[in-house]
Coordinates of C-alpha atoms in Angstrom, one line a residue:
F1 CA -2.8 51.9 -103.2
L2 CA -4.2 52.0 -100.1
S3 CA -7.6 53.4 -101.4
G4 CA -7.6 50.2 -103.9
D5 CA -6.8 51.9 -106.6
D6 CA -5.9 49.5 -109.3
R7 CA -3.8 52.1 -111.2
A8 CA -1.1 52.0 -108.5
G9 CA 0.3 49.4 -109.6
A10 CA 1.1 50.7 -112.9
A11 CA 3.4 53.7 -110.7
V12 CA 5.7 51.2 -108.8
R13 CA 8.0 48.1 -109.5
H14 CA 6.8 45.0 -109.5
L15 CA 9.0 44.2 -106.5
I16 CA 8.2 47.4 -104.4
R17 CA 4.0 46.5 -105.4
A18 CA 4.2 42.9 -103.6
S19 CA 6.2 44.8 -100.9
W20 CA 3.2 47.0 -100.3
S21 CA 1.0 44.5 -100.5
R22 CA 2.7 42.0 -97.6
C23 CA 2.7 45.0 -95.0
Q24 CA -0.8 46.1 -96.3
H25 CA -2.1 42.7 -95.6
A26 CA 0.0 42.3 -92.2
G27 CA -1.6 45.6 -91.2
V28 CA 1.7 47.8 -91.0
D29 CA 0.3 51.3 -89.9
P30 CA 1.7 53.7 -93.0
A31 CA 2.0 56.3 -90.5
I32 CA 5.0 54.8 -88.6
R33 CA 8.2 56.9 -88.7
T34 CA 10.8 54.9 -87.1
G35 CA 12.1 51.6 -86.7
R36 CA 10.6 48.9 -84.1
N37 CA 12.9 49.4 -80.9
L38 CA 13.9 46.0 -79.6
F39 CA 16.7 45.8 -77.3
D40 CA 18.0 47.6 -74.4
S41 CA 22.1 48.1 -74.7
D42 CA 22.6 45.0 -71.7
F43 CA 19.7 43.0 -73.7
L44 CA 21.7 43.7 -77.1
A45 CA 24.9 42.5 -75.6
S46 CA 23.9 39.1 -74.7
H47 CA 21.6 38.8 -78.6
K48 CA 25.5 39.7 -79.9
L49 CA 26.8 36.2 -78.5
R50 CA 24.3 34.6 -80.5
H51 CA 26.2 35.7 -83.2
E52 CA 29.9 36.2 -82.8
D53 CA 31.6 34.5 -85.6
L54 CA 29.0 37.0 -87.8
L55 CA 30.0 39.9 -86.3
H56 CA 33.4 38.6 -86.5
A57 CA 33.2 38.0 -90.1
C58 CA 31.6 41.0 -90.6
R59 CA 34.2 43.8 -88.5
P60 CA 36.6 44.2 -91.1
V61 CA 34.3 45.3 -93.5
M62 CA 32.4 47.7 -91.4
I63 CA 35.6 49.3 -90.4
E64 CA 36.6 49.8 -94.1
A65 CA 33.6 50.8 -94.5
R66 CA 34.1 54.2 -92.0
E67 CA 36.6 54.8 -93.9
F68 CA 35.2 54.7 -97.7
L69 CA 31.4 55.9 -96.4
A70 CA 33.2 59.4 -94.9
E71 CA 31.3 62.0 -96.1
S72 CA 29.2 60.2 -98.1
D73 CA 26.0 60.8 -96.3
T74 CA 25.4 57.3 -95.8
V75 CA 25.7 54.3 -92.8
M76 CA 26.1 50.7 -94.0
L77 CA 24.0 48.2 -91.4
M78 CA 24.6 44.7 -90.2
T79 CA 21.8 42.8 -89.1
D80 CA 20.8 39.0 -87.6
P81 CA 18.0 37.3 -89.9
N82 CA 15.3 38.9 -88.1
G83 CA 15.8 42.4 -89.2
V84 CA 17.7 43.5 -85.9
I85 CA 20.6 45.9 -86.4
L86 CA 23.6 44.2 -84.9
E87 CA 26.3 46.4 -86.2
F88 CA 26.2 50.5 -87.3
S89 CA 29.3 51.9 -88.7
G90 CA 29.9 55.3 -91.8
D91 CA 29.8 59.2 -92.3
P92 CA 29.6 60.2 -88.9
S93 CA 27.2 63.1 -90.3
V94 CA 24.5 61.6 -91.3
L95 CA 24.1 59.3 -87.7
D96 CA 22.2 61.7 -85.9
D97 CA 19.6 61.6 -88.8
A98 CA 19.5 57.6 -88.7
C99 CA 19.0 57.6 -85.0
A100 CA 16.1 59.8 -85.3
V101 CA 14.4 57.2 -87.2
N102 CA 16.1 54.4 -85.2
L103 CA 18.0 53.1 -88.1
Q104 CA 20.2 51.9 -85.0
P105 CA 21.9 49.0 -83.4
G106 CA 18.8 46.9 -81.4
A107 CA 16.0 48.0 -83.9
S108 CA 14.1 45.9 -85.8
W109 CA 13.4 46.4 -89.9
R110 CA 11.4 43.7 -90.6
E111 CA 8.6 44.7 -92.9
E112 CA 6.3 43.7 -90.4
D113 CA 7.4 46.1 -88.1
C114 CA 8.1 49.6 -90.4
G115 CA 6.9 48.2 -93.9
T116 CA 8.5 48.2 -97.2
N117 CA 12.8 49.0 -96.5
A118 CA 15.8 47.5 -98.5
I119 CA 16.8 45.4 -95.4
G120 CA 13.3 43.8 -94.2
T121 CA 12.2 43.6 -98.0
A122 CA 15.5 41.5 -98.6
L123 CA 14.9 39.7 -95.9
S124 CA 12.0 38.7 -96.8
T125 CA 12.3 38.3 -100.4
G126 CA 16.3 36.0 -99.9
A127 CA 17.7 38.7 -102.8
A128 CA 19.4 42.3 -103.3
V129 CA 16.8 45.1 -102.8
Q130 CA 16.9 49.3 -103.4
V131 CA 14.7 51.3 -102.0
H132 CA 14.1 54.7 -103.2
A133 CA 12.2 57.9 -101.0
A134 CA 8.9 57.2 -101.3
E135 CA 8.6 53.3 -102.7
H136 CA 8.8 53.0 -99.0
F137 CA 5.4 52.3 -97.1
C138 CA 5.7 54.3 -94.1
E139 CA 6.1 58.2 -93.8
G140 CA 8.1 58.4 -91.6
I141 CA 11.5 56.9 -93.8
K142 CA 10.4 58.0 -97.4
R143 CA 13.5 60.8 -96.9
W144 CA 15.8 57.6 -97.2
T145 CA 16.8 55.6 -100.2
C146 CA 18.8 52.1 -98.7
S147 CA 19.7 49.2 -100.5
A148 CA 20.3 45.6 -98.9
T149 CA 21.3 42.3 -99.6
V150 CA 20.8 38.9 -97.6
L151 CA 23.9 37.4 -96.1
R152 CA 23.7 33.4 -96.4
D153 CA 25.8 30.8 -94.4
P154 CA 28.2 29.6 -96.4
Y155 CA 27.9 25.7 -94.9
D156 CA 24.4 25.7 -95.7
G157 CA 22.6 28.5 -97.7
D158 CA 20.5 29.0 -94.5
L159 CA 19.8 32.8 -94.7
I160 CA 21.8 34.6 -91.3
G161 CA 21.0 38.2 -91.7
A162 CA 21.5 41.3 -93.7
L163 CA 24.4 43.8 -95.4
D164 CA 22.5 47.4 -96.0
V165 CA 24.0 50.9 -96.7
S166 CA 21.4 53.4 -96.3
G167 CA 21.4 57.1 -96.3
L168 CA 18.7 60.2 -97.4
T169 CA 17.4 60.9 -100.0
G170 CA 20.6 63.3 -101.8
S171 CA 22.8 60.7 -101.2
Y172 CA 20.9 58.5 -104.0
S173 CA 23.5 55.7 -106.2
R174 CA 22.7 53.1 -108.2
H175 CA 26.0 51.8 -107.7
A176 CA 25.5 51.5 -104.1
L177 CA 23.4 47.6 -104.6
A178 CA 26.3 46.3 -106.0
L179 CA 28.8 47.6 -102.9
V180 CA 26.6 46.1 -100.6
V181 CA 27.1 42.5 -102.7
A182 CA 30.3 42.6 -103.3
A183 CA 30.7 43.2 -99.7
A184 CA 28.3 40.5 -98.5
M185 CA 30.2 38.0 -100.7
R186 CA 33.9 39.3 -98.8
I187 CA 31.5 38.6 -95.3
E188 CA 30.4 35.1 -96.2
Q189 CA 33.7 33.8 -97.3
R190 CA 35.7 35.5 -94.2
L191 CA 32.5 33.1 -92.7
R192 CA 33.1 30.4 -94.5
E193 CA 37.1 31.0 -93.5
I194 CA 35.6 30.7 -89.4
N195 CA 33.6 27.8 -89.8
L196 CA 36.6 25.2 -91.6
E197 CA 38.9 27.1 -88.5
H198 CA 36.6 26.2 -85.9
R199 CA 35.4 22.3 -86.9
H200 CA 39.2 22.0 -87.8
E201 CA 39.8 23.2 -83.8
L202 CA 36.5 21.6 -82.3
L203 CA 38.2 17.8 -84.4
E204 CA 41.7 18.5 -83.3
Y205 CA 40.6 19.4 -79.3
C206 CA 37.7 16.3 -79.2
L207 CA 39.6 13.6 -80.8
S208 CA 42.6 14.2 -78.6
R209 CA 39.9 13.0 -75.5
L210 CA 37.4 10.7 -77.2
P211 CA 39.5 7.8 -76.5
R212 CA 38.7 8.3 -73.0
V213 CA 35.0 7.4 -73.6
G214 CA 35.8 4.3 -73.5
D215 CA 33.0 2.0 -75.6
R216 CA 30.6 4.8 -75.8
E217 CA 28.9 6.9 -78.6
F218 CA 29.7 9.9 -79.7
L219 CA 28.6 12.9 -82.3
V220 CA 30.3 15.7 -82.3
F221 CA 28.5 19.2 -83.6
D222 CA 29.9 22.6 -84.0
R223 CA 29.0 26.1 -83.2
A224 CA 25.8 26.2 -85.1
G225 CA 24.8 22.8 -84.2
R226 CA 26.1 20.8 -87.6
L227 CA 26.9 17.9 -87.6
V228 CA 30.7 17.0 -87.6
R229 CA 31.5 13.9 -87.1
A230 CA 30.1 10.4 -85.4
S231 CA 31.1 7.9 -84.3
D232 CA 30.8 4.2 -86.2
H233 CA 28.1 2.9 -83.9
A234 CA 26.2 6.1 -83.0
A235 CA 23.6 5.1 -85.4
R236 CA 22.8 2.2 -84.0
M237 CA 23.4 3.5 -80.1
L238 CA 20.8 6.0 -80.9
R239 CA 18.1 3.5 -82.2
A240 CA 18.7 1.9 -79.4
H241 CA 17.6 5.1 -77.4
G242 CA 14.5 5.3 -79.9
V243 CA 16.0 8.1 -82.4
P244 CA 15.3 6.5 -85.7
G245 CA 18.9 8.0 -86.7
I246 CA 21.7 10.7 -86.3
P247 CA 20.2 14.5 -86.3
T248 CA 22.4 16.4 -89.2
R249 CA 21.8 19.2 -86.8
L250 CA 20.4 20.5 -83.3
Q251 CA 19.3 23.6 -84.7
E252 CA 16.4 23.9 -82.3
I253 CA 19.0 24.0 -79.3
A254 CA 18.2 27.4 -77.9
G255 CA 21.9 29.0 -76.7
L256 CA 23.7 26.3 -78.4
G257 CA 26.1 29.2 -80.0
L258 CA 26.9 30.2 -76.3
A259 CA 29.7 28.8 -74.1
Q260 CA 27.4 27.4 -72.2
P261 CA 24.0 26.2 -73.7
D262 CA 20.8 26.9 -71.3
A263 CA 19.8 23.0 -70.7
D264 CA 16.8 23.9 -69.1
R265 CA 15.8 25.6 -73.3
C266 CA 17.3 22.9 -74.6
H267 CA 14.5 20.9 -77.1
L268 CA 16.4 17.8 -78.4
P269 CA 15.2 15.0 -80.3
T270 CA 12.8 12.6 -78.1
G271 CA 14.9 10.5 -76.8
I272 CA 18.0 12.5 -76.4
A273 CA 18.6 14.2 -73.0
A274 CA 19.6 17.7 -72.6
E275 CA 22.3 16.0 -70.2
W276 CA 24.0 14.2 -73.0
L277 CA 25.8 17.0 -74.4
Q278 CA 28.9 18.8 -73.5
P279 CA 30.3 22.0 -74.5
R280 CA 33.7 22.2 -75.1
T281 CA 35.8 25.1 -75.1
R282 CA 38.7 26.3 -75.3
D283 CA 40.4 29.8 -74.0
G284 CA 36.9 30.5 -72.5
R285 CA 36.0 30.6 -76.4
Q286 CA 32.8 28.0 -77.7
L287 CA 34.4 25.3 -80.3
G288 CA 31.2 23.3 -80.4
N289 CA 29.3 20.3 -78.3
V290 CA 29.7 16.6 -78.4
L291 CA 26.4 14.6 -77.7
V292 CA 27.9 11.2 -75.7
L293 CA 25.3 8.0 -76.0
P294 CA 25.0 6.1 -72.5
A295 CA 24.0 2.4 -72.6
P296 CA 20.1 2.2 -72.9
S297 CA 20.6 0.9 -69.1
Q298 CA 23.2 3.3 -67.6
P299 CA 22.2 6.5 -66.3
A300 CA 22.7 9.3 -68.2
S301 CA 24.3 11.4 -65.6
R302 CA 27.5 8.9 -65.0
T303 CA 27.9 9.1 -69.4
T304 CA 28.1 12.3 -69.8
S305 CA 30.7 12.3 -66.8
A306 CA 32.9 10.3 -68.2
F307 CA 33.6 12.4 -71.7
S308 CA 35.0 15.1 -68.7
A309 CA 37.8 13.0 -68.3
G310 CA 37.5 13.0 -64.9
F311 CA 34.4 11.2 -63.1
E312 CA 35.1 8.1 -64.5
H313 CA 37.7 8.2 -61.3
V314 CA 34.8 8.5 -58.9
V315 CA 34.4 5.1 -57.6
G316 CA 30.6 3.7 -57.2
D317 CA 27.2 3.2 -58.1
S318 CA 25.1 4.0 -54.5
P319 CA 22.6 6.3 -55.0
A320 CA 24.0 9.5 -53.3
L321 CA 27.2 9.3 -55.0
L322 CA 25.6 9.3 -58.3
A323 CA 23.0 11.9 -57.1
A324 CA 26.1 14.0 -56.4
V325 CA 28.0 12.9 -59.6
A326 CA 25.1 14.4 -61.8
R327 CA 25.2 17.8 -59.7
A328 CA 28.7 17.9 -60.2
G329 CA 28.6 17.0 -63.8
R330 CA 26.0 20.0 -64.5
L331 CA 27.6 22.4 -61.9
A332 CA 30.7 21.9 -63.7
R333 CA 30.3 23.4 -67.3
T334 CA 29.5 26.5 -65.3
R335 CA 31.7 29.4 -64.8
V336 CA 30.4 30.1 -61.1
P337 CA 32.4 29.5 -57.9
M338 CA 31.5 26.3 -56.1
L339 CA 31.7 25.1 -52.9
L340 CA 32.2 21.6 -52.0
L341 CA 30.9 20.7 -48.7
G342 CA 31.8 17.2 -46.7
E343 CA 33.4 15.6 -43.8
T344 CA 36.8 14.6 -43.8
G345 CA 38.0 12.2 -46.3
V346 CA 35.3 12.3 -48.2
G347 CA 36.9 13.0 -51.8
K348 CA 36.6 16.7 -52.1
E349 CA 39.9 16.5 -53.8
V350 CA 38.9 14.1 -56.0
F351 CA 35.6 15.7 -57.4
A352 CA 37.5 18.9 -57.9
R353 CA 39.8 17.4 -60.1
A354 CA 37.2 16.2 -62.2
I355 CA 35.0 19.4 -62.3
H356 CA 38.0 21.2 -63.4
A357 CA 38.6 18.4 -66.2
A358 CA 35.1 19.0 -67.0
S359 CA 35.3 22.7 -66.6
P360 CA 35.3 25.2 -69.3
F361 CA 38.7 26.2 -67.7
A362 CA 39.9 22.4 -68.5
E363 CA 43.1 23.5 -70.8
G364 CA 44.5 25.5 -67.6
P365 CA 46.1 24.4 -64.6
L366 CA 44.7 22.4 -61.5
V367 CA 46.0 24.6 -58.9
S368 CA 45.3 23.5 -55.0
I369 CA 46.2 24.6 -51.7
N370 CA 45.0 23.6 -48.6
C371 CA 44.4 26.9 -46.3
G372 CA 44.1 25.1 -42.9
G373 CA 47.6 23.3 -43.6
L374 CA 50.0 26.2 -43.2
S375 CA 50.6 29.2 -40.9
R376 CA 49.2 32.6 -41.3
D377 CA 52.7 34.3 -43.1
L378 CA 53.4 31.1 -45.2
L379 CA 49.5 31.2 -46.4
A380 CA 49.8 34.5 -47.5
S381 CA 52.8 34.6 -49.6
D382 CA 51.8 30.7 -50.9
L383 CA 48.7 32.2 -51.8
F384 CA 49.5 35.7 -53.4
G385 CA 53.0 35.5 -53.7
Y386 CA 55.5 38.4 -53.2
V387 CA 58.3 40.7 -54.8
D388 CA 61.9 40.2 -54.4
G389 CA 62.7 41.7 -50.8
A390 CA 59.1 41.7 -49.6
F391 CA 60.4 40.5 -46.3
T392 CA 63.6 38.7 -45.0
G393 CA 64.2 35.5 -46.4
A394 CA 61.7 36.3 -49.4
R395 CA 63.2 34.6 -52.8
R396 CA 65.5 36.5 -55.1
G397 CA 63.1 38.0 -57.6
G398 CA 60.1 37.0 -56.3
M399 CA 57.7 33.8 -56.5
K400 CA 54.3 34.1 -58.0
G401 CA 51.5 33.0 -56.0
K402 CA 49.2 30.0 -56.5
I403 CA 46.4 32.6 -57.3
E404 CA 48.8 33.5 -60.5
A405 CA 49.4 30.2 -61.2
A406 CA 46.2 29.2 -61.5
D407 CA 45.6 31.7 -64.1
G408 CA 43.4 30.6 -66.7
G409 CA 42.8 27.7 -64.9
T410 CA 40.8 26.4 -61.8
L411 CA 42.5 27.5 -58.4
F412 CA 41.3 25.0 -55.5
L413 CA 41.4 26.2 -51.8
D414 CA 41.2 23.0 -49.3
E415 CA 39.4 24.0 -46.5
I416 CA 39.0 27.6 -47.0
G417 CA 37.0 27.8 -43.1
D418 CA 40.7 27.7 -42.0
M419 CA 41.7 30.6 -43.7
P420 CA 42.9 33.4 -41.1
S421 CA 40.4 36.0 -40.8
D422 CA 43.0 39.3 -41.8
L423 CA 43.8 37.4 -45.3
Q424 CA 40.1 36.4 -46.2
P425 CA 39.1 40.2 -47.2
H426 CA 42.6 40.2 -49.6
L427 CA 41.2 37.2 -50.9
L428 CA 37.5 38.8 -51.8
R429 CA 39.1 41.6 -53.6
V430 CA 41.6 39.2 -56.0
L431 CA 37.4 37.5 -56.4
E432 CA 35.8 40.9 -56.7
D433 CA 38.4 42.9 -59.6
G434 CA 40.0 40.2 -60.9
E435 CA 43.3 41.4 -59.8
V436 CA 45.9 40.3 -57.3
Y437 CA 48.6 42.2 -55.9
R438 CA 52.1 40.3 -54.4
L439 CA 53.4 40.8 -51.0
G440 CA 55.4 44.5 -51.3
D441 CA 53.6 44.8 -54.7
T442 CA 51.8 48.0 -55.3
Q443 CA 50.7 46.8 -58.8
P444 CA 48.0 44.9 -60.0
R445 CA 48.2 41.7 -62.0
K446 CA 45.2 41.0 -63.7
V447 CA 44.0 36.8 -63.3
R448 CA 40.9 35.3 -64.7
F449 CA 40.5 31.8 -63.1
R450 CA 37.1 29.1 -61.8
L451 CA 37.4 29.0 -58.5
L452 CA 36.5 26.0 -56.3
T453 CA 36.2 25.6 -52.1
A454 CA 36.3 22.8 -50.3
T455 CA 35.4 22.6 -46.4
H456 CA 34.1 20.0 -43.8
R457 CA 33.6 23.3 -41.2
D458 CA 29.7 24.5 -41.0
L459 CA 30.8 28.1 -42.6
R460 CA 27.0 29.9 -42.1
A461 CA 27.4 28.8 -37.9
D462 CA 31.3 30.4 -38.3
V463 CA 29.8 33.5 -40.3
E464 CA 26.9 34.1 -37.4
A465 CA 30.2 33.8 -34.8
Q466 CA 32.0 36.0 -36.8
R467 CA 34.7 33.6 -37.7
F468 CA 34.4 33.6 -41.3
R469 CA 33.1 36.8 -43.4
M470 CA 29.7 37.1 -44.4
D471 CA 30.8 38.5 -48.2
L472 CA 33.2 36.3 -48.9
F473 CA 30.8 33.4 -47.8
Y474 CA 28.3 34.5 -50.4
R475 CA 30.7 34.9 -52.9
I476 CA 32.7 31.2 -52.6
S477 CA 28.9 29.5 -52.7
V478 CA 27.3 30.6 -55.4
T479 CA 26.3 27.0 -56.0
T480 CA 27.5 24.4 -53.8
L481 CA 27.9 20.7 -53.8
E482 CA 27.5 18.5 -50.3
L483 CA 29.7 15.0 -50.5
P484 CA 28.1 12.1 -49.0
S485 CA 30.2 10.0 -46.1
L486 CA 31.2 6.5 -47.2
R487 CA 28.8 5.5 -44.2
D488 CA 25.9 7.2 -46.8
R489 CA 27.1 5.2 -49.1
R490 CA 28.0 1.8 -47.8
S491 CA 27.0 -0.2 -51.0
D492 CA 29.8 1.4 -52.5
I493 CA 32.0 -0.3 -49.9
P494 CA 33.5 -3.3 -52.3
A495 CA 33.9 -1.4 -55.2
L496 CA 36.2 1.2 -53.1
A497 CA 37.8 -1.5 -51.4
R498 CA 38.5 -3.8 -54.5
H499 CA 39.2 -0.6 -56.5
F500 CA 42.0 0.4 -53.6
C501 CA 43.5 -3.0 -53.7
A502 CA 44.6 -3.4 -56.8
Q503 CA 46.3 0.9 -57.0
C504 CA 48.1 0.0 -54.1
A505 CA 49.3 -3.6 -55.6
D506 CA 50.5 -1.3 -58.7
A507 CA 51.9 1.0 -56.7
H508 CA 54.2 -1.4 -54.6
G509 CA 54.7 -3.7 -57.1
L510 CA 53.1 -6.5 -55.5
P511 CA 50.7 -9.0 -57.3
R512 CA 47.0 -8.6 -57.0
R513 CA 45.7 -10.7 -54.5
P514 CA 41.2 -11.3 -54.1
L515 CA 39.7 -9.9 -51.2
E516 CA 37.6 -12.9 -49.0
D517 CA 34.3 -11.6 -48.3
A518 CA 34.1 -12.2 -44.6
A519 CA 36.9 -9.1 -44.7
L520 CA 34.0 -6.7 -46.7
E521 CA 31.6 -7.9 -44.5
A522 CA 33.5 -6.5 -41.7
M523 CA 34.6 -3.5 -43.2
L524 CA 30.7 -3.2 -44.0
C525 CA 30.3 -3.5 -41.1
H526 CA 32.3 -0.6 -39.5
D527 CA 31.4 3.1 -39.5
W528 CA 34.2 4.9 -41.4
P529 CA 34.6 8.1 -39.5
G530 CA 37.6 8.6 -41.7
N531 CA 35.8 8.3 -44.9
V532 CA 36.9 7.1 -47.7
R533 CA 41.0 8.6 -46.3
E534 CA 41.1 6.1 -43.8
L535 CA 39.4 2.8 -46.2
R536 CA 42.0 3.7 -48.6
N537 CA 45.1 3.2 -45.7
V538 CA 43.3 0.0 -44.5
V539 CA 43.1 -1.6 -47.3
E540 CA 46.6 -0.2 -48.3
G541 CA 47.9 -1.4 -45.1
L542 CA 45.9 -4.7 -45.6
V543 CA 48.2 -5.4 -49.1
L544 CA 51.6 -4.4 -47.6
T545 CA 51.1 -7.0 -44.2
A546 CA 49.4 -10.0 -45.6
T547 CA 50.9 -13.1 -46.2
G548 CA 48.3 -15.6 -47.9
D549 CA 47.0 -16.1 -51.3
T550 CA 43.9 -14.0 -50.5
L551 CA 43.5 -11.0 -48.4
G552 CA 41.4 -12.3 -45.4
A553 CA 39.6 -10.9 -42.1
Q554 CA 42.6 -11.8 -40.3
D555 CA 44.6 -9.3 -41.9
L556 CA 42.3 -6.2 -40.9
P557 CA 43.4 -4.3 -38.3
T558 CA 42.1 -5.5 -34.7
T559 CA 39.0 -3.2 -34.1
L560 CA 38.0 -4.7 -38.1
R561 CA 38.5 -8.0 -36.9
T562 CA 36.6 -8.0 -33.5
V563 CA 34.1 -7.0 -35.7
A564 CA 34.5 -10.2 -38.2
A565 CA 34.6 -12.0 -35.2
G566 CA 31.2 -11.1 -33.9
L567 CA 29.6 -11.8 -37.2
H568 CA 31.3 -15.1 -38.2
A569 CA 29.7 -15.9 -34.4
A570 CA 26.7 -14.7 -34.8
C571 CA 25.7 -16.1 -38.6
P572 CA 27.7 -19.6 -38.9
P573 CA 28.2 -21.1 -42.4
T574 CA 25.5 -23.0 -43.7
P575 CA 26.1 -26.7 -43.9
A576 CA 25.7 -27.3 -48.2
N577 CA 23.4 -30.7 -47.4
E578 CA 20.7 -28.6 -45.2
Q579 CA 17.6 -29.1 -46.2
A580 CA 15.2 -26.2 -47.0
A581 CA 14.7 -23.8 -43.5
S582 CA 11.6 -23.5 -41.9
L583 CA 9.4 -20.9 -41.3
F584 CA 11.2 -20.5 -37.4
D585 CA 14.5 -20.3 -39.2
H586 CA 13.8 -17.8 -41.6
E587 CA 12.3 -16.0 -38.8
S588 CA 15.8 -15.8 -36.9
Q589 CA 17.9 -15.3 -39.7
A590 CA 15.8 -11.8 -40.6
I591 CA 16.0 -11.1 -36.5
R592 CA 19.8 -11.5 -36.9
A593 CA 19.6 -9.5 -40.0
A594 CA 18.3 -6.2 -38.9
V595 CA 20.0 -6.3 -35.4
I596 CA 23.8 -6.5 -37.5
D597 CA 21.9 -3.9 -39.7
A598 CA 20.8 -1.8 -36.9
R599 CA 24.2 -2.5 -34.9
G600 CA 22.8 -4.1 -32.0
N601 CA 20.1 -1.5 -31.4
L602 CA 16.9 -3.0 -30.4
S603 CA 14.5 -0.2 -30.8
S604 CA 16.2 0.5 -34.7
A605 CA 15.4 -3.4 -35.2
A606 CA 12.4 -3.5 -34.1
R607 CA 11.1 -0.7 -36.6
T608 CA 12.9 -2.4 -39.3
L609 CA 11.0 -5.5 -38.3
G610 CA 7.8 -3.6 -38.2
I611 CA 7.1 -5.0 -34.4
S612 CA 7.0 -3.5 -30.9
K613 CA 10.5 -3.5 -28.9
S614 CA 9.1 -6.0 -26.3
T615 CA 8.2 -8.2 -29.0
L616 CA 11.3 -8.7 -30.1
Y617 CA 12.8 -9.1 -26.9
A618 CA 10.3 -11.7 -26.7
K619 CA 11.7 -13.5 -29.7
L620 CA 15.0 -12.8 -29.3
R621 CA 14.7 -15.1 -25.7
R622 CA 12.6 -17.4 -27.9
H623 CA 15.1 -18.5 -30.5
G624 CA 18.2 -18.3 -27.9
H625 CA 20.0 -14.6 -29.3
G626 CA 20.3 -12.9 -25.7
E627 CA 24.4 -13.7 -25.3
W628 CA 24.6 -13.1 -29.6
V629 CA 23.1 -10.0 -29.2
E630 CA 25.3 -8.8 -27.0
S631 CA 28.2 -10.0 -28.6
V632 CA 26.9 -7.3 -31.3
R633 CA 26.9 -4.3 -28.9
I634 CA 30.4 -5.3 -27.0
A635 CA 31.5 -5.6 -31.2
N636 CA 30.2 -2.1 -32.5
A637 CA 31.4 -0.5 -28.5
C638 CA 35.3 -2.2 -30.3
R639 CA 34.3 0.1 -33.6
R640 CA 34.0 3.2 -31.8

């Protein structure tokens, strides 16, 4: 055949002759003696994750194969659709011979890699094949006989792998092919049951949460990227994003079958952003993915986060906040520890709850503890728990600690920087080993949780000053999220204030009342050193003490009333019948606005206006603003 002799065609079956022709055309070396090794053990383990359902369906058959192929000089193999062996079982006496020709997990047996063989030829033809002895194209495997058939996805018939029984030529049996076909049918039936079970579980899991999406449209896909359900108006929303119709399968998403798809390698249809894809898991196992479609005018990060039932409680639309929400949404889907950084009162606990709700551990509990709010002994017992009799006053029967309580969920350690230094190595051991020892106990308890920590301190400086362990710092800060202070997101103050007004009124059974513009203006000029927490407290006091139908500046605390008075003096209301202002008046208003924004700092106001400080002084004198500037400075001094 290799020399071009036409008589070779009559000596072999048509199936084999066609395979030889493909091998010759592909340039396969007939002197090859083994299969091609593609994966080492580490890479093979990650590769198997992509075929988890197939392996799960195949496992009972492979276990039986170990029994009925014993002493038959044969082995059973299962491959992926590219001919890479994933599972291997059978007669132990032939394993050494099989490994000698690389007939083992991680090796590729495509026709292009090792010539005509049952696995590669079955995958090439899509049919059951038996290849015996000299029918193999390559020299090194002519001692073998093998029978294989393809495995197909019961949902759409796509080729997903191959099942093979191989042995040395003395083990040849024409019944081997029938055995393989019957076993493949069992695997496909089991795979059908697994797919239906997963789709039912995915729908049950998602439907309980989809109402939280509000008026947004969604599509639900199973582990393999197949469409399970679309909302009523999903097609219309997709067209608004430039997508012509509903994709029935997102098969081009790299890693879609993993618990966390690699967004950097997603190749979605044009018009669909990878950030819209939300993986759904239960007990750490991938169920599928939900594609939440934002309205065309909405930022994708805010929309996708809303499905996670947490970030919708983060109020505001400032660029700084939206950037933090977008990053939190991306990191929430991972399993690694996250450190939240920000001043006291910025809302770290609100973000922790949202991250937990969007994480693979959302079905588990969220357990929080403030490391700075307890004494050393109380923190140790509360965190690690204790056994009966561990210390005087210990509860009879012992107590489960917060670490154990967080098993299967999220542990949030607030103010981690205040944790006593002698407790830090114990926490590090829990994170490294996944085991916790209760106080007074000698037996470890397995725990599995997602760790979130938060601090307002500069932990790097604490590490350099040896107040915080370096190894613990690097363990808890695998990813970080910095939350903006309220003064860095001033545009969110009106929305936050109105939100707290409604929330506090409802909590205290009071009627909701609107905030007057003067009160909001005063709030906008305050520095809010206590951040969102301070704003909430101010608003709660306002709601409880105000007596009018509206919430005005006169109801604010003293420091904020001073600000309001300064603003009113600086910017008296303009009569409704006043004619259009002159250029002189426009200049006066621009100067006032710049000085207010700079809180009386004339150097900063001059930079904003694009003029020198001396020019600004001259203009202030010309417009008669000298006394007014002094009042702005006094108001800001009161705020400080």
